[in-house]
Amino acid sequence: SQQGEEDPQALSIQEGENATMNCSYKTSINNLQWYRQNSGRGLVHLILIRSNEREKHSGRLRVTLDTSKKSSSLLITASRAADTASYFCATDETTDSWGKLQFGAGTQVVVTP
Amino acid sequence: KAGVTQTPRYLIKTRGQQVTLSCSPISGHRSVSWYQQTPGQGLQFLFEYFSETQRNKGNFPGRFSGRQFSNSRSEMNVSTLELGDSALYLCASSVRETEGSYNEQFFGPGTRLTVL
C-alpha cells in the first residue's frame, strides 16, 4: 500500500516556469523525502525534510512540510528540460523502519523548451 | 565513490522459473533495501538487510527472499515466477544507525525483469 499521494498526477510546463507538486500522507512520519526518476531508471534522491522542519531549500528546489495537514510540497523554480521526470515523495514512519520507505504514486513532469 | 550497482540490468524469464538479482551498495553503506516498481502498484518495499540480517519486510509472498553477505552485497531471489512479477526491481543502500543520517536511500539503476 502507498502512504503518500501526489498531486497532480501529471504536469506540463515550459522552460523557465515554476513547477509545484504536492504530497499527502496518512500516518505520523520521521522524515519525508523527494526523489526523481527519469524514464523508468533508478531514483535520485533530491531532498529530505525532517518532521520537525517546516521548509528546506536545495538549489532550485524548495520543500515545505505541514505535519498538521500531513502534506508536503515540492517547488522547482526556473525549470529546465532536464527536469522532465517523475517525482515521488517518500516517508518513513518510525525509527524501526530504516530502509522501508512508503512512496506515493508520483507526479510526471514534462518541461518543454 | 561509485554508486549502487545492480546486475543484471535486464532479464527475461518464463513462468515457474526462479531468478536471482544482485546489488552492490555504495562503499561504506551497510544497509540494503529492495523495492519493486510496477505501473499498477507503484513502488513497493520488499525488504531491508543490515549486517547480514533481514531487519524489515514488506507484504510480499514467501517466494520473494533475499540475503546479504559480509561485504554488504545483497541478492534477492524470486522463485516460481508469475506473470505479475514483471517489474523494475530497485536496490537502495544507505548508511544506517549513524549520527546525522536520516534514512536517505541511494538507488541503483534497477533490474528490469520480464516474465513470459
Coordinates of N, CA and C in Angstrom, one line a residue:
Chain A
S1 N 0.9 -1.2 0.0 CA 0.0 0.0 0.0 C 0.9 1.2 0.0
Q2 N 0.4 2.3 -0.5 CA 1.2 3.5 -0.6 C 0.7 4.5 0.5
Q3 N 1.7 5.1 1.1 CA 1.5 6.0 2.1 C 1.1 7.4 1.6
G4 N 1.9 7.8 0.6 CA 1.7 9.2 0.0 C 0.9 9.2 -1.3
E5 N 0.3 10.3 -1.5 CA -0.4 10.5 -2.8 C 0.1 11.9 -3.3
E6 N 0.5 11.9 -4.6 CA 1.0 13.1 -5.1 C -0.1 13.8 -6.0
D7 N 0.0 15.1 -6.0 CA -1.0 15.8 -6.8 C -0.2 17.0 -7.4
P8 N -0.3 17.3 -8.7 CA -1.2 16.5 -9.7 C -0.5 15.2 -10.1
Q9 N -1.2 14.4 -10.8 CA -0.6 13.2 -11.4 C 0.4 13.5 -12.5
A10 N 0.1 14.6 -13.3 CA 0.9 15.0 -14.4 C 0.9 16.5 -14.5
L11 N 2.0 17.0 -14.9 CA 2.2 18.5 -15.0 C 3.0 18.8 -16.3
S12 N 2.5 19.7 -17.1 CA 3.3 20.1 -18.3 C 3.5 21.6 -18.2
I13 N 4.8 22.0 -18.3 CA 5.1 23.4 -18.2 C 6.2 23.7 -19.2
Q14 N 6.5 25.0 -19.4 CA 7.5 25.4 -20.3 C 8.8 25.8 -19.5
E15 N 9.9 25.7 -20.2 CA 11.2 26.1 -19.5 C 11.1 27.5 -18.9
G16 N 11.6 27.6 -17.7 CA 11.6 28.9 -17.1 C 10.5 29.0 -16.1
E17 N 9.4 28.3 -16.3 CA 8.3 28.3 -15.3 C 8.6 27.5 -14.1
N18 N 7.9 27.8 -13.0 CA 8.0 27.0 -11.8 C 7.0 25.8 -11.8
A19 N 7.5 24.7 -11.2 CA 6.6 23.5 -11.1 C 6.4 23.3 -9.6
T20 N 5.1 23.1 -9.3 CA 4.8 22.8 -7.9 C 4.0 21.5 -7.8
M21 N 4.4 20.6 -7.0 CA 3.7 19.3 -6.8 C 3.5 19.1 -5.3
N22 N 2.4 18.4 -4.9 CA 2.1 18.2 -3.6 C 2.0 16.7 -3.2
C23 N 2.2 16.5 -1.9 CA 2.2 15.1 -1.5 C 1.4 15.1 -0.2
S24 N 0.5 14.1 0.0 CA -0.2 13.9 1.2 C 0.1 12.5 1.7
Y25 N 0.1 12.4 3.0 CA 0.4 11.1 3.6 C -0.5 10.8 4.8
K26 N -0.5 9.6 5.3 CA -1.6 9.2 6.2 C -1.2 9.1 7.7
T27 N 0.0 8.7 7.9 CA 0.4 8.5 9.3 C 1.5 9.4 9.8
S28 N 1.8 9.4 11.0 CA 2.9 10.2 11.5 C 4.2 9.7 10.9
I29 N 5.1 10.6 10.7 CA 6.4 10.3 10.0 C 7.6 10.8 10.7
N30 N 8.7 10.2 10.4 CA 10.0 10.7 10.9 C 10.5 11.7 9.9
N31 N 10.6 11.3 8.7 CA 11.1 12.2 7.6 C 10.3 12.1 6.4
L32 N 10.4 13.1 5.5 CA 9.8 13.0 4.2 C 10.9 13.3 3.2
Q33 N 10.9 12.6 2.1 CA 12.0 12.8 1.1 C 11.3 12.9 -0.3
W34 N 12.0 13.5 -1.1 CA 11.6 13.6 -2.5 C 12.7 13.0 -3.4
Y35 N 12.2 12.2 -4.4 CA 13.1 11.6 -5.3 C 12.6 11.9 -6.8
R36 N 13.6 11.8 -7.7 CA 13.3 12.0 -9.1 C 13.7 10.7 -9.8
Q37 N 12.8 10.4 -10.8 CA 13.1 9.2 -11.6 C 13.0 9.6 -13.1
N38 N 14.0 9.3 -13.9 CA 14.0 9.5 -15.3 C 13.7 8.2 -16.0
S39 N 12.6 8.2 -16.8 CA 12.2 7.1 -17.7 C 12.5 5.7 -17.2
G40 N 11.9 5.4 -16.0 CA 12.0 4.1 -15.5 C 13.4 3.6 -15.1
R41 N 14.2 4.6 -14.8 CA 15.5 4.3 -14.3 C 15.5 4.3 -12.8
G42 N 16.7 4.3 -12.2 CA 16.8 4.4 -10.7 C 16.3 5.8 -10.2
L43 N 16.0 5.8 -8.9 CA 15.6 7.0 -8.3 C 16.8 7.8 -7.8
V44 N 16.7 9.1 -8.0 CA 17.7 10.0 -7.5 C 17.2 10.8 -6.3
H45 N 17.9 10.8 -5.2 CA 17.5 11.5 -4.0 C 17.7 13.0 -4.2
L46 N 16.6 13.7 -3.9 CA 16.6 15.2 -4.1 C 16.8 15.9 -2.8
I47 N 15.9 15.6 -1.9 CA 16.0 16.4 -0.6 C 15.2 15.6 0.5
L48 N 15.6 15.8 1.7 CA 15.0 15.2 2.8 C 14.6 16.3 3.8
I49 N 13.4 16.2 4.4 CA 13.0 17.2 5.4 C 12.5 16.4 6.6
R50 N 13.0 16.8 7.7 CA 12.7 16.1 8.9 C 11.3 16.5 9.5
S51 N 10.7 15.7 10.3 CA 9.3 16.0 10.8 C 9.3 17.3 11.6
N52 N 10.4 17.7 12.2 CA 10.4 19.0 13.0 C 10.9 20.2 12.1
E53 N 11.0 20.0 10.8 CA 11.3 21.1 10.0 C 10.1 21.5 9.1
R54 N 10.1 22.8 8.7 CA 8.9 23.3 8.0 C 9.3 23.6 6.6
E55 N 10.5 24.0 6.3 CA 10.9 24.4 5.0 C 12.4 24.1 4.8
K56 N 12.7 23.7 3.5 CA 14.1 23.4 3.2 C 14.4 23.7 1.8
H57 N 15.6 24.2 1.5 CA 16.0 24.6 0.2 C 17.2 23.8 -0.3
S58 N 17.2 23.6 -1.6 CA 18.4 23.0 -2.1 C 18.5 23.4 -3.6
G59 N 19.4 24.3 -3.9 CA 19.5 24.8 -5.3 C 18.1 25.4 -5.7
R60 N 17.6 24.9 -6.8 CA 16.3 25.4 -7.3 C 15.1 24.7 -6.7
L61 N 15.3 23.9 -5.7 CA 14.3 23.1 -5.0 C 13.9 23.7 -3.7
R62 N 12.6 23.8 -3.4 CA 12.1 24.2 -2.2 C 11.0 23.2 -1.7
V63 N 11.2 22.7 -0.5 CA 10.3 21.8 0.0 C 9.7 22.3 1.3
T64 N 8.4 22.2 1.5 CA 7.7 22.5 2.7 C 7.0 21.3 3.3
L65 N 6.9 21.3 4.6 CA 6.2 20.2 5.3 C 5.2 20.8 6.3
D66 N 4.0 20.3 6.2 CA 3.0 20.7 7.2 C 2.5 19.4 7.9
T67 N 3.0 19.1 9.0 CA 2.7 17.9 9.7 C 1.3 17.9 10.2
S68 N 0.7 19.1 10.5 CA -0.7 19.1 11.0 C -1.7 18.7 9.8
K69 N -1.3 19.0 8.6 CA -2.1 18.7 7.5 C -1.6 17.4 6.8
K70 N -0.5 16.8 7.3 CA 0.1 15.6 6.7 C 0.3 15.9 5.2
S71 N 1.0 16.9 4.9 CA 1.3 17.2 3.5 C 2.6 17.9 3.3
S72 N 3.1 17.8 2.1 CA 4.4 18.4 1.7 C 4.2 18.9 0.3
S73 N 5.0 19.9 -0.1 CA 5.1 20.4 -1.4 C 6.5 20.5 -1.9
L74 N 6.7 20.3 -3.2 CA 8.0 20.5 -3.8 C 7.8 21.5 -4.9
L75 N 8.7 22.5 -4.8 CA 8.7 23.6 -5.8 C 10.0 23.5 -6.6
I76 N 9.9 23.4 -7.9 CA 11.1 23.5 -8.7 C 11.1 24.9 -9.4
T77 N 12.0 25.7 -9.2 CA 12.0 27.1 -9.8 C 12.8 27.1 -11.1
A78 N 12.4 28.0 -12.0 CA 13.1 28.1 -13.3 C 13.4 26.8 -13.9
S79 N 12.3 26.0 -14.2 CA 12.5 24.7 -14.7 C 13.2 24.6 -16.0
R80 N 13.9 23.5 -16.2 CA 14.7 23.2 -17.4 C 14.2 21.9 -18.1
A81 N 14.5 21.7 -19.3 CA 14.1 20.5 -20.0 C 14.6 19.3 -19.3
A82 N 15.8 19.4 -18.7 CA 16.4 18.3 -17.9 C 15.6 17.9 -16.7
D83 N 14.7 18.8 -16.3 CA 13.8 18.4 -15.1 C 12.7 17.5 -15.4
T84 N 12.5 17.2 -16.7 CA 11.5 16.3 -17.1 C 11.7 14.9 -16.5
A85 N 10.8 14.5 -15.7 CA 11.0 13.2 -14.9 C 9.7 13.0 -14.1
S86 N 9.7 11.9 -13.4 CA 8.7 11.6 -12.4 C 9.2 11.9 -11.0
Y87 N 8.4 12.5 -10.2 CA 8.8 12.9 -8.9 C 8.0 12.2 -7.9
F88 N 8.7 11.6 -6.9 CA 8.0 10.9 -5.8 C 8.3 11.4 -4.5
C89 N 7.3 11.4 -3.6 CA 7.6 11.7 -2.2 C 7.6 10.3 -1.5
A90 N 8.4 10.3 -0.4 CA 8.6 9.0 0.3 C 8.7 9.3 1.8
T91 N 8.0 8.5 2.6 CA 8.0 8.8 4.0 C 8.5 7.5 4.7
D92 N 9.0 7.7 5.9 CA 9.3 6.6 6.8 C 8.6 6.9 8.1
E93 N 8.0 5.9 8.7 CA 7.0 6.1 9.8 C 7.7 6.0 11.2
T94 N 8.6 5.2 11.4 CA 9.1 5.0 12.8 C 10.6 4.8 12.7
T95 N 11.2 4.9 13.8 CA 12.7 4.7 13.9 C 13.0 3.3 13.5
D96 N 12.1 2.4 13.6 CA 12.4 1.0 13.3 C 12.2 0.7 11.8
S97 N 11.8 1.7 11.0 CA 11.5 1.4 9.6 C 12.6 1.8 8.7
W98 N 13.9 1.7 9.2 CA 15.0 2.1 8.3 C 15.0 1.3 7.0
G99 N 15.2 2.1 5.9 CA 15.2 1.5 4.6 C 13.8 1.2 4.1
K100 N 12.8 1.3 4.9 CA 11.4 1.0 4.5 C 10.7 2.3 4.2
L101 N 10.8 2.7 3.0 CA 10.1 4.0 2.6 C 8.8 3.6 2.0
Q102 N 7.8 4.5 2.2 CA 6.5 4.4 1.6 C 6.4 5.5 0.5
F103 N 6.2 5.1 -0.7 CA 6.2 6.0 -1.8 C 4.8 6.4 -2.3
G104 N 4.7 7.6 -2.8 CA 3.5 8.0 -3.4 C 3.5 7.5 -4.9
A105 N 2.4 7.8 -5.6 CA 2.3 7.3 -6.9 C 3.1 8.2 -7.9
G106 N 3.5 9.3 -7.5 CA 4.4 10.2 -8.3 C 3.7 11.2 -9.2
T107 N 4.4 12.2 -9.5 CA 3.9 13.3 -10.4 C 4.8 13.3 -11.6
Q108 N 4.2 13.1 -12.8 CA 5.0 13.2 -14.1 C 5.1 14.6 -14.5
V109 N 6.3 15.1 -14.6 CA 6.6 16.5 -15.0 C 7.2 16.5 -16.4
V110 N 6.6 17.3 -17.3 CA 7.2 17.4 -18.6 C 7.5 18.9 -18.8
V111 N 8.8 19.2 -19.1 CA 9.2 20.6 -19.3 C 9.6 20.7 -20.8
T112 N 8.8 21.6 -21.5 CA 9.1 21.8 -22.9 C 9.9 23.0 -23.1
P113 N 10.9 22.9 -24.1 CA 11.7 24.1 -24.4 C 10.9 25.3 -24.9
Chain B
K1 N 32.9 8.3 -5.1 CA 32.5 6.9 -4.8 C 31.6 6.4 -5.9
A2 N 31.8 5.1 -6.2 CA 30.9 4.5 -7.2 C 29.5 4.4 -6.6
G3 N 28.5 4.5 -7.4 CA 27.1 4.4 -7.0 C 26.7 2.9 -6.7
V4 N 25.4 2.7 -6.5 CA 24.9 1.4 -6.3 C 24.8 0.7 -7.7
T5 N 25.3 -0.5 -7.7 CA 25.2 -1.2 -9.0 C 24.3 -2.4 -8.8
Q6 N 23.6 -2.7 -9.9 CA 22.7 -3.9 -9.9 C 23.0 -4.7 -11.2
T7 N 23.0 -6.0 -11.0 CA 23.1 -6.9 -12.2 C 22.2 -8.0 -12.0
P8 N 21.7 -8.5 -13.2 CA 21.8 -7.9 -14.5 C 20.9 -6.7 -14.6
R9 N 21.0 -6.0 -15.7 CA 20.1 -4.8 -15.9 C 18.8 -5.3 -16.5
Y10 N 18.8 -6.3 -17.3 CA 17.6 -6.8 -17.9 C 17.6 -8.3 -17.9
L11 N 16.4 -8.8 -17.7 CA 16.3 -10.3 -17.6 C 14.9 -10.7 -18.1
I12 N 14.9 -11.8 -18.9 CA 13.7 -12.4 -19.4 C 13.6 -13.8 -18.9
K13 N 12.5 -14.1 -18.2 CA 12.3 -15.5 -17.7 C 10.9 -15.9 -18.1
T14 N 10.7 -17.2 -17.9 CA 9.3 -17.7 -18.1 C 8.7 -18.2 -16.8
R15 N 7.4 -18.2 -16.8 CA 6.6 -18.6 -15.6 C 7.2 -19.9 -15.0
G16 N 7.3 -19.9 -13.7 CA 7.7 -21.1 -13.0 C 9.2 -21.1 -12.7
Q17 N 10.0 -20.3 -13.5 CA 11.4 -20.3 -13.2 C 11.7 -19.5 -12.0
Q18 N 13.0 -19.5 -11.6 CA 13.4 -18.6 -10.5 C 14.5 -17.7 -11.0
V19 N 14.7 -16.6 -10.2 CA 15.6 -15.6 -10.7 C 16.4 -15.1 -9.5
T20 N 17.6 -14.7 -9.7 CA 18.4 -14.1 -8.6 C 19.0 -12.8 -9.1
L21 N 18.7 -11.7 -8.4 CA 19.2 -10.4 -8.7 C 20.3 -10.0 -7.7
S22 N 21.2 -9.2 -8.2 CA 22.4 -8.8 -7.3 C 22.5 -7.3 -7.2
C23 N 22.9 -6.9 -6.0 CA 23.1 -5.5 -5.7 C 24.4 -5.2 -4.9
S24 N 25.2 -4.3 -5.4 CA 26.4 -3.9 -4.7 C 26.2 -2.5 -4.2
P25 N 26.2 -2.3 -2.9 CA 25.9 -0.9 -2.3 C 27.1 0.0 -2.5
I26 N 26.8 1.3 -2.2 CA 27.9 2.2 -2.2 C 28.9 1.8 -1.1
S27 N 30.2 2.0 -1.3 CA 31.2 1.6 -0.3 C 30.9 2.3 1.0
G28 N 30.9 1.5 2.1 CA 30.7 2.1 3.4 C 29.2 2.0 3.8
H29 N 28.3 1.7 2.9 CA 26.9 1.6 3.2 C 26.6 0.2 3.6
R30 N 26.0 0.0 4.7 CA 25.8 -1.4 5.2 C 24.3 -1.8 5.2
S31 N 23.4 -0.9 4.8 CA 22.0 -1.2 4.7 C 21.7 -1.3 3.3
V32 N 21.0 -2.4 2.9 CA 20.5 -2.5 1.5 C 19.0 -2.8 1.6
S33 N 18.2 -2.1 0.8 CA 16.8 -2.3 0.7 C 16.4 -2.6 -0.7
W34 N 15.4 -3.4 -0.9 CA 14.9 -3.7 -2.2 C 13.4 -3.3 -2.4
Y35 N 13.1 -2.8 -3.6 CA 11.8 -2.3 -3.9 C 11.4 -2.9 -5.3
Q36 N 10.1 -3.1 -5.4 CA 9.5 -3.5 -6.7 C 8.7 -2.3 -7.3
Q37 N 8.9 -2.0 -8.5 CA 8.1 -1.0 -9.1 C 7.3 -1.5 -10.3
T38 N 6.0 -1.3 -10.3 CA 5.2 -1.7 -11.4 C 4.2 -0.6 -11.7
P39 N 3.7 -0.5 -12.9 CA 2.8 0.6 -13.3 C 1.5 0.6 -12.4
G40 N 1.1 -0.6 -12.0 CA -0.2 -0.7 -11.3 C 0.0 -0.4 -9.8
Q41 N 1.0 -0.9 -9.2 CA 1.2 -0.8 -7.7 C 2.2 0.2 -7.3
G42 N 3.0 0.8 -8.3 CA 4.0 1.8 -7.9 C 5.2 1.1 -7.3
L43 N 5.8 1.9 -6.4 CA 7.0 1.5 -5.7 C 6.6 0.8 -4.4
Q44 N 7.0 -0.4 -4.2 CA 6.6 -1.2 -3.0 C 7.9 -1.8 -2.4
F45 N 8.0 -1.6 -1.1 CA 9.1 -2.1 -0.3 C 9.1 -3.6 -0.2
L46 N 10.2 -4.2 -0.5 CA 10.3 -5.7 -0.3 C 10.9 -6.1 1.0
F47 N 12.2 -5.7 1.2 CA 12.9 -6.0 2.5 C 14.1 -5.1 2.6
E48 N 14.6 -5.1 3.8 CA 15.9 -4.4 4.1 C 16.8 -5.3 4.9
Y49 N 18.1 -5.3 4.5 CA 19.1 -6.0 5.2 C 20.2 -5.1 5.8
F50 N 20.6 -5.5 6.9 CA 21.7 -4.8 7.6 C 22.5 -5.8 8.4
S51 N 23.8 -5.8 8.3 CA 24.6 -6.8 9.0 C 24.2 -8.2 8.7
E52 N 23.9 -8.5 7.5 CA 23.6 -9.8 7.0 C 22.2 -10.3 7.6
T53 N 21.4 -9.5 8.2 CA 20.2 -9.9 8.8 C 19.0 -9.1 8.2
Q54 N 17.9 -9.7 7.9 CA 16.8 -9.0 7.4 C 16.2 -8.2 8.6
R55 N 16.0 -6.9 8.5 CA 15.5 -6.1 9.5 C 14.1 -5.6 9.3
N56 N 13.7 -5.5 8.1 CA 12.3 -5.1 7.8 C 11.9 -5.8 6.6
K57 N 10.6 -6.1 6.5 CA 10.0 -6.8 5.4 C 8.7 -6.2 5.0
G58 N 8.4 -6.2 3.7 CA 7.2 -5.7 3.2 C 6.2 -6.8 3.0
N59 N 5.0 -6.5 2.4 CA 4.0 -7.5 2.3 C 4.0 -8.3 1.0
F60 N 5.0 -9.1 0.8 CA 5.2 -9.9 -0.3 C 5.2 -11.4 0.1
P61 N 4.8 -12.3 -0.9 CA 4.8 -13.7 -0.5 C 6.2 -14.2 -0.3
G62 N 6.2 -15.4 0.3 CA 7.5 -16.0 0.6 C 8.3 -16.4 -0.6
R63 N 7.7 -16.3 -1.8 CA 8.5 -16.6 -3.0 C 9.7 -15.5 -3.2
F64 N 9.5 -14.4 -2.5 CA 10.5 -13.4 -2.6 C 11.4 -13.5 -1.3
S65 N 12.6 -13.6 -1.6 CA 13.6 -13.8 -0.5 C 14.9 -13.0 -0.8
G66 N 15.7 -12.8 0.2 CA 16.9 -12.1 0.0 C 18.0 -12.6 0.9
R67 N 19.1 -12.1 0.7 CA 20.2 -12.3 1.7 C 21.3 -11.2 1.5
Q68 N 22.1 -11.1 2.5 CA 23.2 -10.1 2.5 C 24.5 -10.8 2.9
F69 N 25.5 -10.4 2.2 CA 26.8 -11.0 2.5 C 27.6 -10.1 3.4
S70 N 28.7 -10.7 3.9 CA 29.6 -9.9 4.9 C 30.1 -8.6 4.3
N71 N 30.2 -8.6 2.9 CA 30.7 -7.3 2.3 C 29.6 -6.4 2.0
S72 N 28.4 -6.6 2.5 CA 27.2 -5.8 2.4 C 26.5 -6.0 1.0
R73 N 27.1 -6.7 0.1 CA 26.4 -7.0 -1.2 C 25.1 -7.8 -0.8
S74 N 24.1 -7.6 -1.7 CA 22.9 -8.3 -1.4 C 22.3 -9.0 -2.7
E75 N 21.6 -10.0 -2.5 CA 20.9 -10.7 -3.6 C 19.4 -10.9 -3.2
M76 N 18.6 -10.8 -4.2 CA 17.2 -11.2 -3.9 C 16.8 -12.3 -4.9
N77 N 16.0 -13.2 -4.4 CA 15.6 -14.3 -5.2 C 14.1 -14.3 -5.3
V78 N 13.6 -14.6 -6.5 CA 12.2 -14.9 -6.7 C 12.0 -16.3 -7.3
S79 N 11.3 -17.1 -6.6 CA 11.0 -18.4 -7.0 C 9.7 -18.6 -7.7
T80 N 9.5 -19.6 -8.5 CA 8.2 -19.9 -9.1 C 7.6 -18.6 -9.7
L81 N 8.3 -18.0 -10.6 CA 7.9 -16.7 -11.2 C 6.5 -16.7 -11.8
E82 N 5.8 -15.6 -11.5 CA 4.5 -15.4 -12.1 C 4.5 -14.2 -13.0
L83 N 3.5 -14.1 -13.9 CA 3.5 -13.0 -14.9 C 3.5 -11.7 -14.1
G84 N 2.8 -11.6 -13.0 CA 2.7 -10.4 -12.2 C 4.0 -10.0 -11.6
D85 N 5.1 -10.8 -11.6 CA 6.4 -10.4 -11.1 C 7.2 -9.6 -12.0
S86 N 6.7 -9.4 -13.2 CA 7.3 -8.5 -14.2 C 7.4 -7.1 -13.6
A87 N 8.5 -6.5 -13.5 CA 8.7 -5.3 -12.8 C 10.1 -4.8 -12.9
L88 N 10.3 -3.5 -12.4 CA 11.6 -3.0 -12.2 C 12.0 -3.2 -10.8
Y89 N 13.0 -3.9 -10.5 CA 13.5 -4.2 -9.1 C 14.6 -3.2 -8.8
L90 N 14.4 -2.4 -7.8 CA 15.4 -1.4 -7.4 C 16.0 -1.8 -6.1
C91 N 17.3 -1.6 -6.0 CA 18.0 -1.7 -4.8 C 18.5 -0.4 -4.3
A92 N 18.5 -0.2 -3.0 CA 19.0 1.1 -2.5 C 19.9 0.8 -1.3
S93 N 20.9 1.6 -1.1 CA 21.8 1.5 0.0 C 21.8 2.7 0.9
S94 N 22.2 2.6 2.1 CA 22.2 3.8 3.0 C 23.2 3.5 4.1
V95 N 23.5 4.6 4.8 CA 24.3 4.5 6.0 C 23.4 4.4 7.2
R96 N 23.4 3.3 7.8 CA 22.4 3.1 8.9 C 23.0 3.3 10.3
E97 N 22.1 3.8 11.1 CA 22.4 4.0 12.5 C 23.7 4.7 12.7
T98 N 23.8 5.8 12.0 CA 25.0 6.7 12.1 C 24.5 8.1 12.4
E99 N 25.1 8.7 13.4 CA 24.6 10.0 13.8 C 24.6 11.0 12.5
G100 N 23.5 11.6 12.4 CA 23.4 12.6 11.2 C 22.8 11.9 10.0
S101 N 22.5 10.6 10.0 CA 21.9 10.0 8.9 C 20.4 9.9 9.1
Y102 N 19.6 10.1 8.1 CA 18.2 10.1 8.2 C 17.5 9.3 7.2
N103 N 18.0 8.1 7.0 CA 17.2 7.2 6.1 C 17.2 7.6 4.7
E104 N 18.2 8.4 4.2 CA 18.3 8.7 2.8 C 18.8 7.5 2.1
Q105 N 18.0 7.2 1.1 CA 18.3 6.0 0.3 C 18.9 6.4 -1.0
F106 N 20.0 5.6 -1.4 CA 20.6 5.9 -2.7 C 20.4 4.6 -3.6
F107 N 19.7 4.9 -4.7 CA 19.2 3.8 -5.5 C 20.1 3.5 -6.7
G108 N 20.1 2.2 -7.0 CA 20.8 1.7 -8.2 C 19.9 1.9 -9.4
P109 N 20.4 1.5 -10.6 CA 19.6 1.7 -11.9 C 18.4 0.7 -12.1
G110 N 18.4 -0.3 -11.3 CA 17.4 -1.3 -11.4 C 17.6 -2.5 -12.3
T111 N 16.9 -3.5 -12.1 CA 16.9 -4.7 -12.9 C 15.5 -4.8 -13.5
R112 N 15.4 -4.8 -14.8 CA 14.1 -4.9 -15.4 C 13.8 -6.4 -15.7
L113 N 12.8 -7.0 -15.0 CA 12.5 -8.4 -15.1 C 11.2 -8.5 -15.9
T114 N 11.3 -9.3 -16.9 CA 10.1 -9.6 -17.7 C 9.8 -11.1 -17.6
V115 N 8.6 -11.5 -17.2 CA 8.2 -12.9 -17.1 C 7.2 -13.2 -18.2
L116 N 7.6 -14.2 -19.0 CA 6.7 -14.5 -20.1 C 5.9 -15.8 -19.9

